[in-house]
Each structure stands twice: as structure tokens, then as C-alpha cells.
CSV table of C-alpha atoms and ligand atoms in Angstrom, one decimal:
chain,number,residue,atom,x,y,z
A,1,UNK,CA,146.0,188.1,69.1
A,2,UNK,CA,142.6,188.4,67.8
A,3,UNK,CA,139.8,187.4,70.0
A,4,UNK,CA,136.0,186.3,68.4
A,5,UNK,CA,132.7,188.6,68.9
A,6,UNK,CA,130.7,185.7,67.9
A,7,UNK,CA,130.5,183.4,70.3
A,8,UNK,CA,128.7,180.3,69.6
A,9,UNK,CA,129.0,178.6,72.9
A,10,UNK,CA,127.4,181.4,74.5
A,11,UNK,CA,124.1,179.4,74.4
A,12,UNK,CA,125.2,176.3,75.2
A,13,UNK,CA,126.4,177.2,78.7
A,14,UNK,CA,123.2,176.9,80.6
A,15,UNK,CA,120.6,174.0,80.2
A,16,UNK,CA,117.5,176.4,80.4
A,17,UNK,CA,118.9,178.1,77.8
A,18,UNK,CA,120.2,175.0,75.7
A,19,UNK,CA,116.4,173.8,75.8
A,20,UNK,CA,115.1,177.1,74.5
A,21,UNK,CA,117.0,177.6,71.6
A,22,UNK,CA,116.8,173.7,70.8
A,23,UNK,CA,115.3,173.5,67.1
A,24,UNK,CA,113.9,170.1,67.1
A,25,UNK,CA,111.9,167.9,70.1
A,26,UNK,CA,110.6,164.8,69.9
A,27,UNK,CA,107.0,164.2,71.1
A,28,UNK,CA,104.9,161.0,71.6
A,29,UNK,CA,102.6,162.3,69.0
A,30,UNK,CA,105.2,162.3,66.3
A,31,UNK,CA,105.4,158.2,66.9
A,32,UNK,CA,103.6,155.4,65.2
A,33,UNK,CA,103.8,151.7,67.2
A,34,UNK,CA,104.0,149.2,64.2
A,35,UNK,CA,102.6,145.5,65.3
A,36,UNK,CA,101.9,141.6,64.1
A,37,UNK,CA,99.5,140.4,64.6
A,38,UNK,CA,99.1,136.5,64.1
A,39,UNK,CA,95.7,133.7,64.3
A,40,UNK,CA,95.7,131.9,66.9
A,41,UNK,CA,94.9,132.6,70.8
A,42,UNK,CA,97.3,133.0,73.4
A,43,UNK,CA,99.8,133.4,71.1
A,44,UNK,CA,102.6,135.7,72.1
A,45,UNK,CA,106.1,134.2,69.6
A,46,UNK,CA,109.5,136.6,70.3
A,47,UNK,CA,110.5,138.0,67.3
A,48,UNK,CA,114.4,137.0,67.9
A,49,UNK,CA,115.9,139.7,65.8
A,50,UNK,CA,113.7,142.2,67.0
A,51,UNK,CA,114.2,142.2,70.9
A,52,UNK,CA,110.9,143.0,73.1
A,53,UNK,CA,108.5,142.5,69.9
A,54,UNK,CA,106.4,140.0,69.4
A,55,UNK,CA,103.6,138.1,67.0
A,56,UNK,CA,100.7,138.9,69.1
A,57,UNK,CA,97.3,136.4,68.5
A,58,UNK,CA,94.3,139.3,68.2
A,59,UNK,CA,93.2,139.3,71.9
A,60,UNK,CA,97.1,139.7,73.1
A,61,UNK,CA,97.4,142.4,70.7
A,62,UNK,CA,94.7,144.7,72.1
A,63,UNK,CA,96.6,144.2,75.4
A,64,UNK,CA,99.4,145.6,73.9
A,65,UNK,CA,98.1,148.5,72.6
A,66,UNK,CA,96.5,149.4,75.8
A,67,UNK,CA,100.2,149.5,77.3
A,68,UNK,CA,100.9,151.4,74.2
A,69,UNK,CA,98.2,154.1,74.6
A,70,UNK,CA,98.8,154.4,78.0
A,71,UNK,CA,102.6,154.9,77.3
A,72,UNK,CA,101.3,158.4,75.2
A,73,UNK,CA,101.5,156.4,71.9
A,74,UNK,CA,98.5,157.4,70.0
A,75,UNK,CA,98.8,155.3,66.7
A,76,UNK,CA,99.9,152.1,65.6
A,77,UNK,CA,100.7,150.4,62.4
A,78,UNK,CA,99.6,147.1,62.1
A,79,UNK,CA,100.7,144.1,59.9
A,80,UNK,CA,99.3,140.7,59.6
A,81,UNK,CA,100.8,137.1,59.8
A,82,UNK,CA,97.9,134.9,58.2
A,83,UNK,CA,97.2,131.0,58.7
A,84,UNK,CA,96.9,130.6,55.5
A,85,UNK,CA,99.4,132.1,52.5
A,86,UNK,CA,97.5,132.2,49.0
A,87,UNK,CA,99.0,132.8,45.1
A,88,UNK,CA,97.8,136.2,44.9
A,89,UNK,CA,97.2,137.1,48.4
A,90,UNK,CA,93.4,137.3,48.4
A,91,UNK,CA,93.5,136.2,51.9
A,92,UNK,CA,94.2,139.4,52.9
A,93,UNK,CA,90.8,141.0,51.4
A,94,UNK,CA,88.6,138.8,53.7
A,95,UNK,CA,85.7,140.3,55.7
A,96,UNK,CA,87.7,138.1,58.6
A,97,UNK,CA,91.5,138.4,57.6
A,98,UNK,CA,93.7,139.0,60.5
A,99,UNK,CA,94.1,142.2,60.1
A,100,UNK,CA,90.9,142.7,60.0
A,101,UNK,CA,89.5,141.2,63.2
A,102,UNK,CA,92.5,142.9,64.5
A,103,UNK,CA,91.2,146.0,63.7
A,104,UNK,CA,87.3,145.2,65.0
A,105,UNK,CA,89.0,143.9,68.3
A,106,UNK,CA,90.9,147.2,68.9
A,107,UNK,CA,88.4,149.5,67.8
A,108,UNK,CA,85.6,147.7,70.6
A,109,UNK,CA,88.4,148.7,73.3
A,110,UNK,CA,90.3,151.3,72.3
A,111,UNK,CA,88.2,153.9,70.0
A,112,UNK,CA,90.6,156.3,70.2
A,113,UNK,CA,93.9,154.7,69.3
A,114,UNK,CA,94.4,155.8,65.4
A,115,UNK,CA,95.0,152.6,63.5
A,116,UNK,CA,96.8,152.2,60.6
A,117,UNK,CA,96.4,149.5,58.2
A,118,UNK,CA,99.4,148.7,56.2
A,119,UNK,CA,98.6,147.2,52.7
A,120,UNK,CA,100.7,144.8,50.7
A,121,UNK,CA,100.6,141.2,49.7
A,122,UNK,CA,103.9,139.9,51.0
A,123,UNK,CA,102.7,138.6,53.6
A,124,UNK,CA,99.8,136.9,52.7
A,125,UNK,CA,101.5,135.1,49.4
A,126,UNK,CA,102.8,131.5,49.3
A,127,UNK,CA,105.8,133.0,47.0
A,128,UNK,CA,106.3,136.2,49.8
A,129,UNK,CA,106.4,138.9,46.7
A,130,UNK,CA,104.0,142.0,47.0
A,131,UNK,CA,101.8,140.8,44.4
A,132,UNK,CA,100.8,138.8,41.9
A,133,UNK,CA,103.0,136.8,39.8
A,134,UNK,CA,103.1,136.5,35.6
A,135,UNK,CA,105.7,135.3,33.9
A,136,UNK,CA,108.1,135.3,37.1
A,137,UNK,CA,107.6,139.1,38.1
A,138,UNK,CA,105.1,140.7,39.9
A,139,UNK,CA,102.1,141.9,37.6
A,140,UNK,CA,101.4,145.7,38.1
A,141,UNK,CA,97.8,146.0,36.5
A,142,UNK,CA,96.3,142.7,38.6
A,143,UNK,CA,98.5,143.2,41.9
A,144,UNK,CA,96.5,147.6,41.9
A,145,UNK,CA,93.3,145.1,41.8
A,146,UNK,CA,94.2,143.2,44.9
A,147,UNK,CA,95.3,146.1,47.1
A,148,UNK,CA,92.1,148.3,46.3
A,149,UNK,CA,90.1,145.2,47.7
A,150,UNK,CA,92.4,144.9,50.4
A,151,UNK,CA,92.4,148.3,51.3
A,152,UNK,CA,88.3,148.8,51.5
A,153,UNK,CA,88.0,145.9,53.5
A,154,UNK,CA,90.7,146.9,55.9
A,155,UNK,CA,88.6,150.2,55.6
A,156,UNK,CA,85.5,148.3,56.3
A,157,UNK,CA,87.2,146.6,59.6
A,158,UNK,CA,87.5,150.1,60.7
A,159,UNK,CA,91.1,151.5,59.8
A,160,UNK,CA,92.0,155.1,60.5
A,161,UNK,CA,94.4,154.9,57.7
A,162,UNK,CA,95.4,153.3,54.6
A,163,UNK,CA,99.3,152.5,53.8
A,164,UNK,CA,100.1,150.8,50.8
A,165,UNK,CA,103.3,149.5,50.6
A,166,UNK,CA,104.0,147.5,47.5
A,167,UNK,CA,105.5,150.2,45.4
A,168,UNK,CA,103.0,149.1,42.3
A,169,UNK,CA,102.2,152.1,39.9
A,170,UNK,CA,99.6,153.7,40.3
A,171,UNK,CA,98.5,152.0,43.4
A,172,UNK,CA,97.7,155.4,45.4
A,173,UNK,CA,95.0,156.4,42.6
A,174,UNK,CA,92.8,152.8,42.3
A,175,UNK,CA,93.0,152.4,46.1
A,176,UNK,CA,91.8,156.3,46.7
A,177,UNK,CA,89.1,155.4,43.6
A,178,UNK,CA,88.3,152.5,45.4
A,179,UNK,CA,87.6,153.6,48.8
A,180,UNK,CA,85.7,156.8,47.7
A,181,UNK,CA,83.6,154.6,45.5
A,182,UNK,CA,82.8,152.6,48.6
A,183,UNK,CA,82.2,155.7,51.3
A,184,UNK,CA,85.8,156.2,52.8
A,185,UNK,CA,86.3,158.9,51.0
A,186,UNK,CA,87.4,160.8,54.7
A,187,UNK,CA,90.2,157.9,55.2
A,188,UNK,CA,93.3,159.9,54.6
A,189,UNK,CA,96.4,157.3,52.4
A,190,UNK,CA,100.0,157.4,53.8
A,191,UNK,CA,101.9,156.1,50.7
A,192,UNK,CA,104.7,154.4,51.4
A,193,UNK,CA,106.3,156.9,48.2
A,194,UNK,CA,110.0,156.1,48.3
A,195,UNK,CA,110.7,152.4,49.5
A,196,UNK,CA,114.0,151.6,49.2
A,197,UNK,CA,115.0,147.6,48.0
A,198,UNK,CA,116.9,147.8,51.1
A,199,UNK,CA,119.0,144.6,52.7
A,200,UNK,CA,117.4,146.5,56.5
A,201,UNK,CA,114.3,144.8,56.5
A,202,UNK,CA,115.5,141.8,57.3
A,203,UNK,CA,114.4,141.4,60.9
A,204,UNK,CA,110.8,142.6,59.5
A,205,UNK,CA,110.7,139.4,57.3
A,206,UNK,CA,111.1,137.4,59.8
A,207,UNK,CA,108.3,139.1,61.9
A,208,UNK,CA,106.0,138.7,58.9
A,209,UNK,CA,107.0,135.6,57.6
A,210,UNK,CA,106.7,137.8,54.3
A,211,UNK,CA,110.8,137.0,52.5
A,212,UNK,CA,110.7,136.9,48.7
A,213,UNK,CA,111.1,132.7,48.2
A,214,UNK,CA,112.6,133.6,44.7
A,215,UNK,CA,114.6,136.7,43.7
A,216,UNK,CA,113.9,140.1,45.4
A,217,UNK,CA,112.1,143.2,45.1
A,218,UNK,CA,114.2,144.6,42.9
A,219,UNK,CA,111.8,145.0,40.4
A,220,UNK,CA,109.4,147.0,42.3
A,221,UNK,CA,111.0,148.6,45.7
A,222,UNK,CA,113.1,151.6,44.6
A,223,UNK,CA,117.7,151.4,44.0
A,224,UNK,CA,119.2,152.5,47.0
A,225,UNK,CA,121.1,154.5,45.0
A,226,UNK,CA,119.0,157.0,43.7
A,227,UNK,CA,116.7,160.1,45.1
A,228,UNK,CA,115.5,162.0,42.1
A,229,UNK,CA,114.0,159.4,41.6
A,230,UNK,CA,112.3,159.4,44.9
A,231,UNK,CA,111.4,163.2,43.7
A,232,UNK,CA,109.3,161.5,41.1
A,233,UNK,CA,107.7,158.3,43.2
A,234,UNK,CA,106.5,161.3,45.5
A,235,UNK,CA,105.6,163.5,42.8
A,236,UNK,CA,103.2,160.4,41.3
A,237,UNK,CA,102.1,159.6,44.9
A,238,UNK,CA,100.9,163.4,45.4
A,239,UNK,CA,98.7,163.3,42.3
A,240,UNK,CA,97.0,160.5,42.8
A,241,UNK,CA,96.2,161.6,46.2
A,242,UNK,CA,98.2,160.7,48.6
A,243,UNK,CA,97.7,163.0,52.0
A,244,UNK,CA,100.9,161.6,53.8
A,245,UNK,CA,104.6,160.1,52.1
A,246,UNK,CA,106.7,158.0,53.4
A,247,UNK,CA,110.3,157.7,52.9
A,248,UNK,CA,111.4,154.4,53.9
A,249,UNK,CA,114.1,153.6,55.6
A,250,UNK,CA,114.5,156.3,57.0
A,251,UNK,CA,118.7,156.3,59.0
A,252,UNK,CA,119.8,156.0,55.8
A,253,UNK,CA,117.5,158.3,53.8
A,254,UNK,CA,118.0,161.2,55.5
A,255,UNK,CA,118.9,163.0,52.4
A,256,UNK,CA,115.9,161.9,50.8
A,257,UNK,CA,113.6,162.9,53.9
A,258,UNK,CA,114.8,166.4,53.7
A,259,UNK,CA,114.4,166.7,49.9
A,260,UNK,CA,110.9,165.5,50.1
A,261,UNK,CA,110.3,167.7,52.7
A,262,UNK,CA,111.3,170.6,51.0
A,263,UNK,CA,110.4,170.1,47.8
A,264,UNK,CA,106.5,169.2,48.1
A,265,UNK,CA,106.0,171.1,51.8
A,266,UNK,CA,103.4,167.8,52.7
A,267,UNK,CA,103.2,165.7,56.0
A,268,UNK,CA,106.3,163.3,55.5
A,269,UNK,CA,106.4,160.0,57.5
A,270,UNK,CA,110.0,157.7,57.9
A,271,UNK,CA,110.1,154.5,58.5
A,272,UNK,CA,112.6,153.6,61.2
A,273,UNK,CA,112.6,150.0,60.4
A,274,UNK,CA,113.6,146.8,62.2
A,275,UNK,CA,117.4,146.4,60.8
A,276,UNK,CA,117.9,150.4,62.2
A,277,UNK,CA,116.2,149.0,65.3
A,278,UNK,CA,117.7,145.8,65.7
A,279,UNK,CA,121.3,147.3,65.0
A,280,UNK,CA,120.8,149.1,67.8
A,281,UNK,CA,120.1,146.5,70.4
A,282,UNK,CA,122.6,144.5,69.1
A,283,UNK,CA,125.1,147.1,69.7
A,284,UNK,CA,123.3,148.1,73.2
A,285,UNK,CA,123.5,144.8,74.7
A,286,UNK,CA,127.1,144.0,73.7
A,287,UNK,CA,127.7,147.8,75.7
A,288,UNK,CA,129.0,149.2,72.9
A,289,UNK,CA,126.6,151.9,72.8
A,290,UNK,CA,124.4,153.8,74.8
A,291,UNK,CA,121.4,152.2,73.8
A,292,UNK,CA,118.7,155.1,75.0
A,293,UNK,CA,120.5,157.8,73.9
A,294,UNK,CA,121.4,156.7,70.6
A,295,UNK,CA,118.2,155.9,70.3
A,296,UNK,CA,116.8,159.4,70.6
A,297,UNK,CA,119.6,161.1,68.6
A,298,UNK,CA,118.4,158.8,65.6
A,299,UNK,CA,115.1,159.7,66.4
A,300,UNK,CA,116.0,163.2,66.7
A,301,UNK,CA,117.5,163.2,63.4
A,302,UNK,CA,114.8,161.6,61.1
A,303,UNK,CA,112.8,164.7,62.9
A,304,UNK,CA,115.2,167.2,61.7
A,305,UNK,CA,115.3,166.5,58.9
A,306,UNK,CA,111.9,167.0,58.0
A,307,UNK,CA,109.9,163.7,59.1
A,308,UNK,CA,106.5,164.6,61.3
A,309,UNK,CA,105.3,160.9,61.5
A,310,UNK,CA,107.8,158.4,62.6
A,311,UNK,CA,107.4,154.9,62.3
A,312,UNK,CA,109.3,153.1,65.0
A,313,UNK,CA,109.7,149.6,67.2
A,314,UNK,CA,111.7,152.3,69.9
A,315,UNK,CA,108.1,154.3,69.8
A,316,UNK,CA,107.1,153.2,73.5
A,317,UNK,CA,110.7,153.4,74.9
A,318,UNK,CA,111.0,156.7,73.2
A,319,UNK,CA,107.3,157.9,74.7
A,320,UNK,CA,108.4,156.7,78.0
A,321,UNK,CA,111.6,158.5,78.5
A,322,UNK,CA,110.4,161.9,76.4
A,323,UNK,CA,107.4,161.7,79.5
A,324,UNK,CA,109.8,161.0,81.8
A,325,UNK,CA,109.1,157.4,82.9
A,326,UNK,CA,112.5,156.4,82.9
B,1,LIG,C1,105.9,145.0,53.3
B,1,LIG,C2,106.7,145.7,54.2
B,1,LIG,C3,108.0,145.6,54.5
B,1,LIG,C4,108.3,146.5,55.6
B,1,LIG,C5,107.1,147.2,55.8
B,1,LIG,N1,106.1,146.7,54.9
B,1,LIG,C6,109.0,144.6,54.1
B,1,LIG,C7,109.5,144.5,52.7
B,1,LIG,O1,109.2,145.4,51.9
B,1,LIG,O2,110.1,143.5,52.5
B,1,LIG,C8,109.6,146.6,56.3
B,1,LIG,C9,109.5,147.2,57.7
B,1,LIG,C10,110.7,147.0,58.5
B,1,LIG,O3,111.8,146.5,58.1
B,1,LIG,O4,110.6,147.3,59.7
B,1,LIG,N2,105.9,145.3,52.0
């Protein structure tokens, strides 16, 4: 009878020591708060398939994030829901889009809440695609036009951050062109690098009012299937200046988290979207799961393996119980 030297469960006896030699904690500052914002006032519409999130009219929404902020959450990532849909989604380049007075309204209250500006045209097109359509698919060249507009006006509002998430070519370049050329040359663009065409953003389109009505994004958002690919999307993103990728999903992108992470060494962000969330509460509230701690073992994971930003609907919950509110 042999008996082992090495003893691996010599560190996990005691909880002091468990916590010290833990290689990866959450914080509140690694979370990002996404949001919809819709027109309207008094509006406050539950997102069924997302439980406990909401289309928030502007001054509701700056109510929000003052619960947000005050729940640790510095940052939140903000998407519109406009009255009005257009063919090439120039609604969203208005000096008074949603997101834009969004953005003024939040910034008069809340200076130091770091707000994102996602950037895409899915949700402000009558046809729901991420850009302009020619000859039944979404036109690269004349979509990178829209975007740039839409991101220096969204810049204008008074955006922290730029996040373009159409997946066009060479989006990253004309929208850092764009903004320098306008004076924004110290607001910092968190590509959305590799976005999946994946079936978990469903919830999300029913938050945004932003599904394809013909086809789907196939043609633009990248095949689940591959990650050298991803290599390259990040690769691109990186030259034409990107200061932050995303991977998106992120629960089942884990793989392509890490690789990114370790192939370019940048800030990495992963999208926890609303299918990973909703799964979740679906599961929670049927009691087949632990719905808090299986939230921050995700969480946890999309951290170890090499995400510093992530984006998430748990973000508050998470906040609360990481600073012991719950
Ligand atoms: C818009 C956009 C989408 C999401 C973020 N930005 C949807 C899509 O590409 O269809 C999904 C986010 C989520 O599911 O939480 N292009």
C-alpha cells in the first residue's frame, strides 16, 4: 500500500485558506448592466423572456441606473427601441434618437456612470437586419456609412464608449476615422469581434424589437462552428483599432474567450446574453437549479477564462451578492 505525498485536498480543507489560493473572483467592476430604452414616458413594458428587465421610457431609465450605480455597477450598455423603424436605419443617427436623449438624460444625473453605446441598425430598420439592404443582403460599403454617423452622434450625446455590433468589415476603422475626424478621438471602441449567428439571442430580439423579418444573419454574424476564424475577426478588429473585443456569446464560447485572450494579450469583453440568462431563470423558477449560484459559477467561468468585461442581465444580482447584500 502506497500512500500519496501530494495531497491536493490539503488546501481545500479550510475556507480561509480555499479563499486565498482561489485563482479567479468576480468584482462589480468586471460587470456591464445592458438596458432598453424605449420613447415614450412612463413607460416601464416586462420583457417576458427576460424576467426582471424591462423597456424603460428615458426618464424611467435614469431611475434604473441610479439603482444600478448604487448596486456597485459602474457601466451600462445601452440599446434603443425607436418609434419609428426606417429602411436604412438613419433614425438612429439623429441629434434626438433614443439613444441619444438617453444618454444626455443619464449624463445630467449620473456623470459618473460609464455609458456604453451599442451600435447597429437592427433595431432601428423596418426589415430588423443590421444594415442596409441591396439586392436582398445587407450592403457592407453603405451599412460602414451608417454606423460611423451613428456612432459620432451617439458620441456627440455623450457616450463613454462606442460598440459596434453589426459584424460589417471594416466597421472598426471608418467609425475610429469618423470619430477622430470629429474630436472623440479619446472615446475608446469595444468591437463586438467575434459575434456568433447564434439561435441565444432570442430573448434579446424581443427586447429590441430588432428579429431579422426575412432570412437571418447568417451572412454577416460569424458560424458557430468556427474559432480560427474568430482569430482573424479579432486580428482585423485590432488593426483598425479596436481598444476592447468582444466574444459574443460568451457560455458557449469559452474556447474562443480563452484563445483570444491568449493569443492578442488585449482587454477581452463576453457577452452573457439573454438566452444564457433566460435559461437560467427558466430553470431557477421550475427549482431545478440553484438559480444564484449557478449564476456566479457561469459568471466565474467567462472570468476564467480570460474575460475582464462582462456583459450581463445577472450584473446587479451578481453586484449585490459579491457585496454581500443578499
Ligand atoms: C444587435 C445585437 C444583438 C445582441 C446585442 N446586439 C442581437 C442580434 O445580433 O440579433 C444580442 C444580445 C443578447 O442576446 O443579449 N446587433
Amino acid at each position: 500500500m502506497t500512500f500519496p505525498v501530494t495531497r491536493l485536498r490539503r488546501l481545500r480543507y479550510n475556507s480561509v485558506l480555499r479563499q486565498m489560493v482561489t485563482e479567479t473572483k468576480l468584482s462589480a467592476d468586471d460587470f456591464v448592466m445592458p438596458l432598453f430604452v424605449c420613447s415614450g414616458t412612463n413607460v416601464k413594458n416586462h420583457i417576458n423572456s427576460m424576467p426582471g428587465n424591462y423597456q424603460l421610457s428615458v426618464e424611467l431609465l435614469v431611475e434604473e441606473c441610479k439603482t444600478i450605480y448604487a448596486a456597485g455597477v459602474k457601466s451600462v450598455l445601452l440599446f434603443g427601441i425607436p418609434a419609428h423603424k426606417d429602411e436604412d436605419g438613419s433614425v438612429a443617427c439623429e441629434h434626438n434618437g433614443i439613444v441619444q436623449q438617453a444618454i444626455r438624460a443619464i449624463k445630467k444625473e449620473l456623470k459618473d456612470l460609464y455609458v456604453i453605446a451599442d451600435v447597429c441598425n437592427c433595431e432601428y430598420t423596418t426589415h430588423g437586419h443590421c444594415g442596409t439592404i441591396i439586392d436582398g443582403d445587407v450592403d457592407n460599403d453603405s451599412t460602414l456609412i451608417t454606423l460611423a454617423k451613428q456612432s459620432v452622434s451617439l458620441a456627440e450625446a455623450g457616450a463613454d464608449m462606442i460598440a459596434p455590433s453589426d459584424m460589417m468589415d471594416g466597421r472598426v476603422g471608418v467609425i475610429r476615422a469618423q470619430l477622430d475626424a470629429n474630436g472623440f478621438e479619446k472615446i475608446p471602441i469595444m468591437a463586438y469581434s467575434a459575434k456568433y449567428a447564434s439561435g441565444f439571442y432570442g430573448p434579446f430580439r424581443e427586447a429590441a424589437e430588432s428579429a431579422p423579418k426575412f432570412g437571418n444573419r447568417a451572412t454577416y454574424q460569424m458560424n458557430p462552428a468556427n474559432s480560427n476564424e474568430a482569430i482573424r475577426e479579432v486580428a482585423q478588429d485590432i488593426a483598425e483599432g479596436a481598444d476592447i473585443v468582444m466574444v459574443k456569446p460568451a457560455l458557449s464560447y469559452l474556447d474562443v474567450i480563452y484563445r483570444v485572450k491568449n493569443e492578442f494579450n488585449m482587454p477581452v469583453a463576453a457577452y452573457n446574453v439573454s438566452g444564457e440568462f433566460s435559461m437560467l431563470k427558466a430553470a431557477a423558477e421550475k427549482g431545478w437549479i440553484d438559480g444564484p449560484r449557478v449564476m456566479m459559477e457561469i459568471l466565474t467561468s467567462i472570468k476564467r477564462a480570460g474575460a475582464d468585461i462582462i456583459i450581463t442581465y445577472h450584473a446587479v444580482e451578481a453586484a449585490n451578492i459579491l457585496n454581500g447584500k443578499y
